[in-house]
Every structure is written in C-alpha cells, then in structure tokens.
Amino acid sequence: MPNTINHYDIVIIGAGQAGEPLSKSLAKAGRKVALIESTHLGGSCVNYGCTPTKAVIASARVAHMARRASEYGITVQGVKPDFKAVLARAKRIVEQSKQFLDESFTQLRNPLLIRGYARLNGRDGENFQISVGKEVLICKQVVLDTGTRTQIPPIDGLDGINYITAETWLEHEQLPSHLLIVGAGAIGLEMAQFYRRMGAAVTVIGSGPQVAEHEDADVADAIRHALETEGIQFMLNAKASKVATQTNGILVTVTDENTNDVRRVEASHVFIATGRKPNTDDLGLDTIGLETTKKGTLDVDMRLRTSVPGIWAVGDIRGGPMFTHTSWDDFRIVESQLLGDGSRTTDRVVPYAIFTDPELGRVGMTESDARAAGKSVEVARFEMKHNGKAREIGETEGFIKVVVDSDTQQLLGAAVFSAEAAELIHIYVVLMNAKAPYTVLENAIQIHPTLAEAVQSAVATLKPA
Ligand SMILES: Cc1cc2nc3c(=O)[nH]c(=O)nc-3n(C[C@H](O)[C@H](O)[C@H](O)COP(=O)(O)OP(=O)(O)OC[C@H]3O[C@@H](n4cnc5c(N)ncnc54)[C@H](O)[C@@H]3O)c2cc1C
Ligand SMILES: NC(=O)c1ccc[n+]([C@@H]2O[C@H](COP(=O)([O-])OP(=O)(O)OC[C@H]3O[C@@H](n4cnc5c(N)ncnc54)[C@H](O)[C@@H]3O)[C@@H](O)[C@H]2O)c1
C-alpha cells in the first residue's frame, strides 16, 4: 500500500504541556496543524507525574494529619492507609484529565490529532518530512515537544529486577515493605515521603553531599531533617552499584562516593529516580542535520528556535528548567514568535516547588548562586515558628530565606520552606516580575492571621543600605 501524504503548515510532535495548547492556538489562527502523540495526551504531567503524584501526596497528608490529630485535641484511632485505594483515587483523577483532553479533540479536524510514533524523515525541498506509521506528513515548520523518560543509571543487575520508575509507580499496587529510592532530587524526595506515610520503610540514596542538590545547603538540610523526623533514612555521597534478587527481596550494594566503602541494604523494592533522559534519541534528528547535546537536550535560543531554521523545541527537551509551567510558558513563547510580536522569550522568572511536607517554594537565585555571581547580597531569614497563623494551625516547621541585591533592593531569589510554600512563593515571584524593591512588600498590608504575613516579615528584617 502506498504511503498517504498530507501537507501541513506546522506539525507538532508530542502532546505534552506545550504541544497540546500550541496546536489549538495555531489552528485557531488559521494554520493547518497536525499534533502527533504516541501514547496519551497530556504527557508525563497528567499521566504519571504532577497529577497523580500530587493526588497521592494529598492522601498521604490526610494520613499524616490523622496521626497528628491528638496534637489538636482530637482522637483518631487506628490510621490505616489503604494503598490500593489511594492509588485508585489518583488514577481516577488522571482519567478525568485524560478524558477531558481526549474529548477536546474528538470533533476537531484542525488541529488534527494523529496517534502514533513520529520520526523526522529528511526534507521535501524546503519542507520537512515526518513519518507516522504509513503516513507521511510534509510541513514548513516542526515543533518538538517529546518530553523525557527516567534516566536509568548503570547499576549492575538492575535489568534483572522489577524496579519502579516515575513512569510505572502507579502500576505497583503492593505497598513496599522497604522501599529503596535511588536519587534524592524532586521525585525521590516527594515519593519517599508518600511511601513512608503509607507505612513503608524508606531509604533514599543520593549521589551528592546533600538532597535537592541545586538548593542552598541550609534549605536542603531542612528538607532532609523533616523527612528523617518521619523515619526516612538517607545515604548521601552514595551510589547504588549493584542489585541482586534474594529470597526475601533485593540486596542492594551501595558504594560510598568518598571512601569507596561498600554497604549492603536489603529492600523489598527499588525506585529509580536519578534524573530524566530526553526523548530525542529516536526522532530521526540526523535526517535534518539537528544534533543534540551530550545530555540529549536540544540547544535553543531565547525564542526556542533550534539550530535548524523551522524546527522549534519546547518543554523538557530544550534543556533548562523541567516543569509543567515552564513547558506551558514555552507554548506562549512559540505562539508569540509565530503569531504575535515575538516579544515573549525565555528571559523569564521561573518559580518551582518540591511538594514535600513542609513544601519548598523557590524562585530565582540561591544564596550561593548569588554570591558566586559576585552580587552584593543581603540575606534575610525568618522562622515560621514566629508566625501567628503557623502556630495556630500547628505548622511551625520551616523558614523563609530571601536573597536581595543590596544595591537595587530587588529580590535575587527566595526559598520558602513551610506549609503552603508553593502558594506563598508567588508573592515573591510577582515582586521579581515587577522588578520592584522588597520595600513594596514591606509596606503593604497583609491579612492577619496568614502565613503570607511571614513572607512580609522575612523582608521586614532587611535594612536598606
Ligand atoms: C513523577 C513526576 C512528577 C512531576 N511533578 C511535577 C510537578 O509537581 N510540577 C511540575 O511543574 N512539574 C512536574 N514534573 C515535570 C513535568 O511533568 C514535566 O516538566 C512536563 O510534563 C514536561 O512537559 P513536556 O511538554 O516537556 O513533555 P511531556 O509532558 O513529557 O510530553 C511529551 C509527549 O510526547 C510524546 N512523544 C514522545 N516522543 C514522541 C514521538 N516520537 N512521537 C509522538 N509522540 C511522542 C510522549 O508520549 C508524551 O506524551 C514531574 C515529572 C515527573 C516525572
Ligand atoms: N515538584 C516538581 O515540580 C517536580 C517533581 C518531580 C519531578 N520534577 C521534575 O522532574 C525532574 C527529574 O526529577 P528527578 O528527581 O528524577 O531528578 P533530579 O535531577 O532532580 O535528581 C536526581 C538525583 O539523583 C542523583 N543521582 C543520579 N544518579 C545517581 C545514582 N546512580 N545513585 C544515587 N543518586 C543518583 C542526582 O545526584 C540527583 O540529585 C526534576 O528536575 C524536575 O524538573 C518536578
């Protein structure tokens, strides 16, 4: 059977956080658009990332608060998480989002959703050729939004065990008796606390000297301490070098990065959370002369153009911050470049959070980054135990750290480690976007009693130079 050949203005490969909204926006503006997705609409965030992880983290918090009930004068007896029911709740929430996305495409002919795995297949004159099964698409421009998958580290024997990853954790319906998590980044930390609160023993192995390696040491230590208090064990400066099945589970050999000393840990399950590998290795990029970096990302300019004119890269594969909100903002950048005045670029303030409890809300530079950059730095720190609302709701753990440029009085960055930190950080985000001095927040009125008062209290401890 001959291949079907269809022509488009723009083809988007990957229906992730940027690709899906971009396809609709470009089509609405009159471009003929195809969106190709190999698995499920919504990508990693909806199907196994943000959505289900935050859903199970919410269940875990209910269990945690039920265990703490007596602190509030309430008697709750026999807190018993039902692990399967917790996963089932998360899966239902995922299904709702997936269904909503699927239905949004059922009546649409432009953008046309094509299900299948896409590869670039060289040029057709000035245009690009893309293959999906037996279909060939010819187009003027291509947007790549193919996301990432778990980066599997070279651990001896790993192929021989049924390890868990960010992609597969929802399918493992048996609560591990002892979960060993390899990787102490965002995924490792969030999932460690989830499984621990479900009742599993949890050990986290991190190759660096601290958890959350991009954060200031005091912030990273506070996260580790909070998780240790709940019984999670950490092995830092350590690497899992070998795994082997034994009668009662899995024997993991852990090598100390500094001393080369070897320890053996028995676990029932292993979760690999050692970073993400871009899905760029089977995209036919070589057929159009597009090279990846060593890490597999695509170098882009601030307008998200790759080195091949007409090819754009958005979301996690373009290097830099890997978040749903940055991927979604990439959609707005490409939209601005293709349909608007081109003013929107990657020159942006990027906040993020680690959804442990307490949460970490972050924006801008860390103190160490700011000092390394030679800025004239002033740092304020405010302990949450001094905030009235925090005491009233029993959430006194944590602190706020604000890094200010003492020449301009503008924020360079902030870390909020507290209850609701992922919400609170946005106050600093707005201040940074407005390029306003911290005194604007200092002089504002905040509602009492709120955690937001702590965000103000932190800057109020700064003194203008
Ligand atoms: C466990 C976990 C928790 C997370 N939690 C958060 C969080 O709380 N907050 C946050 O901001 N971020 C979170 N993230 C990160 C967030 O999920 C990603 O940054 C975001 O989804 C990236 O979107 P994307 O556009 O790069 O691609 P993705 O959402 O990964 O989508 C890429 C899509 O491309 C498809 N695809 C790949 N190759 C092809 C091909 N050749 N042909 C056709 N289709 C293809 C894939 O099937 C996929 O659907 C989390 C990630 C994980 C793994
Ligand atoms: N709340 C959120 O926004 C959220 C949540 C989860 C994931 N994410 C996104 O997904 C990305 C990936 O998360 P992640 O946690 O997998 O990656 P990560 O890069 O954040 O952390 C991986 C950690 O694993 C360690 N490591 C690597 N190889 C190792 C080994 N062999 N043994 C022991 N430790 C090893 C690294 O030193 C690093 O600290 C994040 O960067 C983030 O962008 C975001």
XYZ file of C-alpha atoms and ligand atoms in Angstrom:
562
model
C 0.000 0.000 0.000
C 1.402 3.433 -0.913
C 2.018 5.875 1.899
C -0.577 8.588 2.475
C 0.988 12.011 2.041
C -0.542 15.077 3.703
C 0.635 18.668 3.812
C 0.561 20.941 6.869
C 1.840 24.346 7.838
C 3.054 23.099 11.222
C 3.458 19.631 12.730
C 3.845 19.274 16.487
C 5.421 16.059 17.770
C 4.339 15.262 21.342
C 1.133 16.324 23.077
C 2.806 17.471 26.278
C 2.241 20.645 28.230
C 3.319 22.903 25.357
C 2.341 20.901 22.266
C -1.317 20.399 23.055
C -2.307 24.055 23.697
C 0.003 25.276 20.926
C -1.720 23.057 18.355
C -5.108 24.577 19.177
C -3.831 28.136 19.242
C -2.053 27.861 15.875
C -5.074 26.177 14.264
C -7.375 28.875 15.607
C -5.139 31.451 13.937
C -5.664 29.716 10.571
C -2.581 27.491 10.315
C -3.081 23.896 9.171
C -1.751 21.883 12.091
C -1.154 18.214 12.954
C -0.426 17.094 16.527
C 1.168 13.655 16.847
C 1.059 11.696 20.106
C 2.429 8.203 20.607
C 0.734 7.395 23.930
C -1.577 9.624 25.979
C -2.469 13.277 25.616
C -1.100 15.409 28.445
C 2.314 13.738 28.586
C 4.184 12.985 31.773
C 2.482 15.607 33.963
C -1.049 14.328 33.525
C -0.396 10.607 33.160
C 2.185 9.756 35.817
C 3.826 12.998 37.003
C 2.322 16.082 38.639
C -1.322 14.970 38.662
C -1.139 11.521 40.275
C 1.868 12.342 42.492
C 0.138 15.364 43.982
C -3.047 13.314 44.370
C -1.295 10.602 46.408
C 0.683 13.215 48.343
C -2.707 14.655 49.380
C -3.808 11.209 50.637
C -0.513 10.828 52.481
C -1.070 14.183 54.179
C -4.512 13.084 55.361
C -2.881 10.016 56.970
C -0.179 12.204 58.492
C -2.668 14.697 59.929
C -4.824 11.867 61.282
C -1.729 10.568 63.095
C -1.133 14.089 64.454
C -4.777 14.520 65.464
C -4.104 14.313 69.208
C -1.891 17.440 68.917
C -5.113 19.270 68.020
C -7.163 17.648 70.791
C -8.850 15.152 68.506
C -8.848 11.389 68.982
C -8.399 9.310 65.852
C -7.756 5.651 66.324
C -6.087 3.180 64.012
C -4.979 5.231 60.994
C -4.719 2.672 58.223
C -3.861 3.804 54.711
C -5.425 1.624 52.018
C -2.614 1.776 49.469
C -4.653 0.399 46.553
C -7.493 2.821 47.262
C -5.033 5.716 47.414
C -3.633 4.747 44.001
C -7.163 4.219 42.661
C -8.127 7.759 43.691
C -5.065 9.166 41.886
C -5.853 7.095 38.773
C -9.424 8.402 38.738
C -8.137 11.983 38.759
C -5.728 11.138 35.918
C -8.593 9.555 33.934
C -10.738 12.687 34.315
C -7.955 14.868 32.891
C -7.220 12.406 30.101
C -10.872 12.120 29.165
C -11.225 15.910 29.099
C -8.222 16.176 26.777
C -9.366 13.299 24.538
C -12.838 14.770 24.197
C -11.438 18.179 23.301
C -10.003 16.636 20.107
C -12.871 14.360 19.018
C -14.662 16.930 16.843
C -11.516 18.732 15.696
C -10.126 18.408 12.172
C -7.696 21.286 12.673
C -5.560 20.658 14.651
C -5.711 17.058 13.541
C -4.646 14.659 16.288
C -2.690 11.736 14.876
C -1.990 8.791 17.176
C 1.380 7.165 16.541
C 5.135 7.459 16.957
C 6.612 10.204 14.772
C 10.079 10.473 13.281
C 11.623 13.117 11.094
C 12.496 11.698 7.703
C 14.599 14.319 5.953
C 13.494 17.090 3.611
C 10.973 17.528 0.834
C 12.501 20.507 -0.939
C 12.426 23.346 1.590
C 9.924 21.482 3.742
C 10.301 18.735 6.358
C 9.075 15.159 6.052
C 7.721 13.281 9.057
C 6.652 9.629 9.180
C 3.986 8.186 11.457
C 3.312 4.550 10.608
C 2.368 4.532 6.918
C 1.525 8.232 6.854
C 3.933 10.870 5.610
C 3.454 14.481 6.657
C 5.087 17.343 4.800
C 5.294 20.662 6.604
C 7.011 24.024 6.696
C 7.697 24.052 10.437
C 8.038 21.460 13.205
C 7.655 21.884 16.961
C 9.262 19.124 19.035
C 7.710 18.507 22.482
C 8.634 14.898 23.136
C 9.453 15.140 26.859
C 11.654 12.837 28.888
C 11.794 9.396 30.489
C 13.640 8.053 33.538
C 17.404 8.099 33.103
C 18.404 4.581 34.096
C 21.823 4.569 35.837
C 24.367 1.836 35.154
C 23.675 -0.370 38.189
C 24.840 -3.975 37.939
C 21.896 -6.392 37.916
C 19.208 -3.697 37.526
C 17.743 -5.356 34.418
C 17.106 -8.474 36.495
C 14.704 -6.833 38.964
C 11.265 -5.303 38.516
C 12.289 -1.804 39.571
C 9.837 1.080 39.906
C 10.175 4.370 37.988
C 8.236 7.610 37.645
C 6.546 6.037 34.624
C 5.474 2.784 36.310
C 4.827 3.549 40.001
C 1.040 3.648 39.601
C 1.084 0.034 38.369
C 2.859 -1.243 41.504
C -0.193 -1.764 43.684
C 1.521 -3.597 46.518
C 2.872 -1.334 49.259
C 6.625 -1.987 49.533
C 7.704 -3.169 52.981
C 11.089 -1.457 52.464
C 11.471 0.854 49.507
C 14.932 1.916 48.444
C 14.835 5.070 46.328
C 17.885 5.818 44.197
C 18.054 9.598 43.688
C 17.459 12.415 46.177
C 16.011 15.008 43.785
C 12.417 16.224 43.466
C 10.988 12.813 42.543
C 12.992 10.883 45.151
C 12.027 13.268 47.980
C 8.330 13.598 47.157
C 7.872 9.862 46.651
C 9.920 8.987 49.763
C 7.512 10.892 51.985
C 4.462 9.492 50.176
C 5.513 5.841 50.602
C 6.657 6.466 54.191
C 3.305 7.991 55.141
C 1.596 4.986 53.532
C 3.529 2.827 56.010
C 6.597 1.625 54.077
C 10.128 1.772 55.461
C 12.038 4.071 53.094
C 15.745 4.588 52.391
C 16.920 7.245 49.941
C 20.323 7.067 48.269
C 21.751 10.298 46.889
C 24.999 10.600 44.980
C 25.669 14.154 46.166
C 26.560 15.535 49.606
C 23.011 16.859 50.132
C 19.476 16.168 48.986
C 17.994 18.578 46.407
C 21.430 19.345 45.083
C 20.535 22.679 43.428
C 19.400 24.264 46.704
C 21.409 26.080 49.385
C 22.786 23.625 51.949
C 20.652 25.041 54.801
C 17.492 24.547 52.745
C 18.470 21.036 51.630
C 19.370 20.077 55.209
C 15.991 21.306 56.442
C 14.176 19.099 53.890
C 16.295 16.091 54.848
C 15.734 16.734 58.553
C 11.948 16.960 58.080
C 11.895 13.624 56.254
C 14.271 11.977 58.746
C 11.919 13.001 61.557
C 9.266 10.862 59.867
C 11.643 7.893 59.809
C 13.074 8.112 56.280
C 16.732 7.111 56.134
C 19.267 8.806 53.881
C 22.553 7.579 52.471
C 24.318 10.542 50.846
C 27.558 10.707 48.846
C 26.499 7.213 47.899
C 25.714 5.286 44.740
C 23.830 2.043 44.251
C 26.400 -0.053 42.408
C 24.754 -3.490 42.298
C 21.367 -5.114 42.882
C 20.584 -8.809 43.193
C 17.415 -10.735 43.963
C 17.459 -12.850 47.095
C 14.828 -14.997 48.799
C 13.279 -12.133 50.754
C 13.640 -9.309 48.285
C 16.505 -7.348 46.800
C 20.045 -6.910 48.073
C 21.425 -3.514 47.090
C 25.140 -2.779 47.213
C 25.802 0.864 47.995
C 29.224 2.409 47.454
C 30.357 5.496 49.382
C 31.480 8.067 46.784
C 34.249 9.453 49.031
C 35.709 6.373 50.707
C 34.655 3.590 48.295
C 33.354 1.734 51.361
C 30.621 -0.716 50.500
C 27.365 -1.287 52.421
C 24.597 -3.747 51.698
C 20.948 -2.822 52.147
C 18.038 -5.250 51.965
C 14.944 -3.836 50.318
C 11.665 -5.203 49.035
C 11.508 -2.741 46.108
C 13.788 -0.280 44.310
C 12.588 3.036 42.821
C 14.895 4.673 40.290
C 14.672 8.499 40.385
C 18.038 9.591 39.052
C 17.009 12.286 36.613
C 15.353 12.422 33.197
C 16.539 11.420 29.715
C 15.188 13.494 26.811
C 13.131 11.592 24.202
C 15.304 12.803 21.334
C 17.319 9.665 20.602
C 14.814 8.074 18.197
C 13.375 11.105 16.427
C 15.335 10.991 13.166
C 17.024 14.285 14.011
C 20.091 13.285 11.994
C 17.957 13.233 8.814
C 17.697 17.032 9.013
C 21.153 17.667 10.497
C 19.939 18.520 14.015
C 22.319 17.475 16.796
C 21.582 17.033 20.471
C 23.809 17.971 23.403
C 25.600 15.177 25.301
C 22.628 15.067 27.674
C 20.242 14.593 24.749
C 18.647 18.042 25.015
C 18.348 20.406 22.070
C 20.111 23.741 22.205
C 17.662 26.557 21.576
C 17.879 30.330 21.548
C 15.713 32.520 23.760
C 12.911 32.208 21.186
C 13.081 28.382 21.362
C 14.489 28.076 17.822
C 16.874 25.170 17.302
C 19.919 25.424 15.051
C 17.813 24.226 12.082
C 15.535 27.059 10.882
C 11.897 25.956 11.047
C 12.446 23.478 13.902
C 11.405 24.554 17.402
C 11.971 22.692 20.680
C 9.716 23.156 23.699
C 9.266 21.586 27.131
C 11.790 19.422 28.916
C 13.823 18.560 25.785
C 15.001 22.162 25.324
C 17.277 21.975 28.369
C 16.861 24.261 31.371
C 14.008 24.065 33.844
C 11.844 20.945 33.518
C 8.419 21.857 34.818
C 4.875 21.822 33.582
C 4.582 25.571 33.998
C 7.794 26.236 32.019
C 6.623 23.896 29.270
C 3.264 25.674 29.210
C 5.061 29.022 29.055
C 7.097 27.644 26.123
C 3.760 27.341 24.320
C 3.214 31.062 24.899
C 6.733 31.840 23.639
C 6.305 29.934 20.352
C 2.802 31.374 19.973
C 4.296 34.841 20.415
C 7.016 34.046 17.866
C 4.706 32.553 15.234
C 1.537 34.577 15.710
C 2.413 37.580 17.846
C 5.045 40.273 18.079
C 7.818 37.878 19.124
C 8.432 39.689 22.397
C 7.910 36.700 24.692
C 11.162 34.812 25.294
C 12.868 32.524 27.827
C 14.065 35.629 29.680
C 11.588 34.892 32.488
C 11.270 34.430 36.222
C 10.908 30.698 36.886
C 9.458 29.516 40.189
C 9.128 25.885 41.241
C 8.266 23.769 44.233
C 9.173 20.483 45.801
C 5.941 19.062 47.178
C 7.285 17.534 50.341
C 5.554 18.478 53.607
C 6.631 21.137 54.510
C 6.815 22.217 50.872
C 9.716 24.059 49.324
C 8.728 27.024 47.177
C 11.606 28.519 45.213
C 12.315 31.327 42.824
C 15.439 32.920 41.386
C 18.969 32.547 42.672
C 20.057 30.642 45.740
C 22.340 32.497 48.159
C 25.343 30.512 46.890
C 24.451 31.272 43.238
C 24.113 34.965 44.038
C 27.433 35.122 45.894
C 29.172 33.139 43.139
C 27.795 35.639 40.609
C 29.517 38.451 42.555
C 26.282 40.217 43.544
C 26.186 42.432 46.611
C 23.993 40.130 48.607
C 21.854 40.650 51.672
C 20.062 37.651 53.161
C 17.032 37.606 55.447
C 15.798 34.549 57.294
C 12.502 34.239 59.127
C 11.493 31.189 61.183
C 7.907 30.015 60.668
C 7.520 29.375 64.404
C 7.352 33.163 64.857
C 4.305 33.471 62.597
C 0.944 33.534 64.393
C -1.032 31.556 61.805
C 1.665 28.882 61.653
C 1.357 28.402 65.415
C -2.457 28.398 65.292
C -2.606 25.707 62.587
C 0.275 23.704 64.074
C 2.626 24.162 61.097
C 5.616 25.850 62.711
C 8.340 23.889 60.936
C 10.463 25.673 58.375
C 11.748 29.084 57.447
C 11.836 31.700 54.742
C 15.055 32.840 53.177
C 15.194 35.891 50.952
C 18.211 36.912 48.905
C 18.288 40.589 47.965
C 20.594 42.706 45.834
C 21.616 45.377 48.333
C 22.398 47.856 45.531
C 18.904 47.753 43.961
C 16.827 46.372 46.883
C 15.343 43.928 44.381
C 14.926 40.243 45.114
C 17.504 37.929 43.575
C 15.763 34.840 44.879
C 13.770 33.298 47.691
C 13.183 29.949 49.343
C 10.060 29.304 51.389
C 10.179 26.023 53.307
C 6.839 25.817 55.086
C 3.244 24.725 54.853
C 1.714 26.089 51.614
C 5.120 27.251 50.411
C 4.245 26.532 46.770
C 1.489 29.137 47.116
C 3.412 31.648 49.266
C 6.392 31.828 46.918
C 4.202 33.550 44.317
C 4.248 36.747 46.361
C 7.998 36.945 45.756
C 7.504 35.853 42.119
C 5.236 38.826 41.436
C 7.698 41.172 43.143
C 10.501 39.830 40.944
C 8.429 40.101 37.760
C 7.602 43.692 38.647
C 11.314 44.333 39.350
C 10.019 46.062 42.478
C 12.154 46.655 45.578
C 11.328 44.488 48.605
C 10.097 47.610 50.402
C 6.881 47.403 48.323
C 6.039 44.178 50.139
C 7.319 45.513 53.440
C 4.945 48.489 53.189
C 1.907 46.501 52.012
C -0.873 45.339 54.340
C -1.160 41.566 54.700
C -4.247 39.914 56.170
C -3.913 38.683 59.745
C -3.586 35.887 60.617
C -1.981 34.408 57.487
C 1.182 32.605 56.505
C 1.567 35.439 53.987
C 2.478 37.685 56.931
C 5.633 35.576 57.263
C 6.511 36.370 53.647
C 6.326 40.038 54.628
C 8.078 39.529 57.973
C 11.053 37.979 56.161
C 11.716 41.097 54.064
C 10.947 43.359 57.014
C 14.112 42.102 58.698
C 16.184 43.614 55.858
C 17.595 47.086 56.268
C 18.078 49.288 53.180
C 21.782 50.038 52.631
C 6.986 11.978 38.817
C 6.997 13.377 38.272
C 6.414 14.401 38.991
C 6.397 15.689 38.478
N 5.822 16.675 39.214
C 5.809 17.936 38.731
C 5.173 18.971 39.447
O 4.624 18.767 40.529
N 5.174 20.215 38.925
C 5.771 20.486 37.720
O 5.744 21.636 37.282
N 6.393 19.516 37.018
C 6.414 18.253 37.487
N 7.011 17.266 36.762
C 7.648 17.622 35.486
C 6.598 17.755 34.355
O 5.823 16.588 34.293
C 7.319 17.977 33.039
O 8.226 19.033 33.168
C 6.333 18.336 31.938
O 5.330 17.380 31.824
C 7.121 18.430 30.640
O 6.272 18.535 29.595
P 6.812 18.404 28.110
O 5.993 19.354 27.345
O 8.259 18.512 28.027
O 6.528 16.898 27.671
P 5.709 15.696 28.248
O 4.610 16.122 29.114
O 6.641 14.704 28.769
O 5.042 15.124 26.921
C 5.766 14.617 25.849
C 4.827 13.789 24.998
O 5.469 13.453 23.780
C 5.089 12.135 23.408
N 6.098 11.653 22.491
C 7.418 11.427 22.750
N 8.058 11.056 21.619
C 7.114 11.034 20.646
C 7.162 10.726 19.266
N 8.304 10.425 18.661
N 6.008 10.772 18.556
C 4.845 11.130 19.150
N 4.744 11.448 20.451
C 5.871 11.411 21.176
C 5.024 11.397 24.733
O 4.220 10.246 24.636
C 4.431 12.464 25.652
O 3.034 12.376 25.702
C 7.011 15.964 37.230
C 7.595 14.933 36.495
C 7.580 13.650 37.000
C 8.198 12.558 36.180
N 7.627 19.336 42.166
C 8.081 19.364 40.925
O 7.985 20.366 40.220
C 8.704 18.146 40.360
C 8.504 16.908 40.948
C 9.119 15.812 40.377
C 9.895 15.977 39.237
N 10.059 17.192 38.704
C 10.924 17.399 37.520
O 11.465 16.187 37.102
C 12.882 16.287 37.071
C 13.503 14.972 37.397
O 13.402 14.652 38.759
P 14.443 13.636 39.424
O 14.215 13.690 40.879
O 14.448 12.329 38.730
O 15.827 14.255 39.011
P 16.811 15.281 39.717
O 17.793 15.626 38.670
O 16.045 16.353 40.398
O 17.502 14.409 40.860
C 18.152 13.221 40.588
C 19.123 12.971 41.707
O 19.642 11.667 41.569
C 21.007 11.685 41.900
N 21.641 10.550 41.236
C 21.935 10.417 39.928
N 22.498 9.200 39.700
C 22.536 8.568 40.892
C 22.982 7.285 41.340
N 23.472 6.401 40.484
N 22.869 6.961 42.633
C 22.351 7.851 43.523
N 21.897 9.072 43.172
C 21.986 9.425 41.871
C 21.499 13.028 41.404
O 22.646 13.400 42.103
C 20.307 13.927 41.685
O 20.409 14.534 42.933
C 13.228 17.406 38.046
O 14.398 18.060 37.671
C 12.057 18.318 37.926
O 12.306 19.242 36.915
C 9.485 18.287 39.249
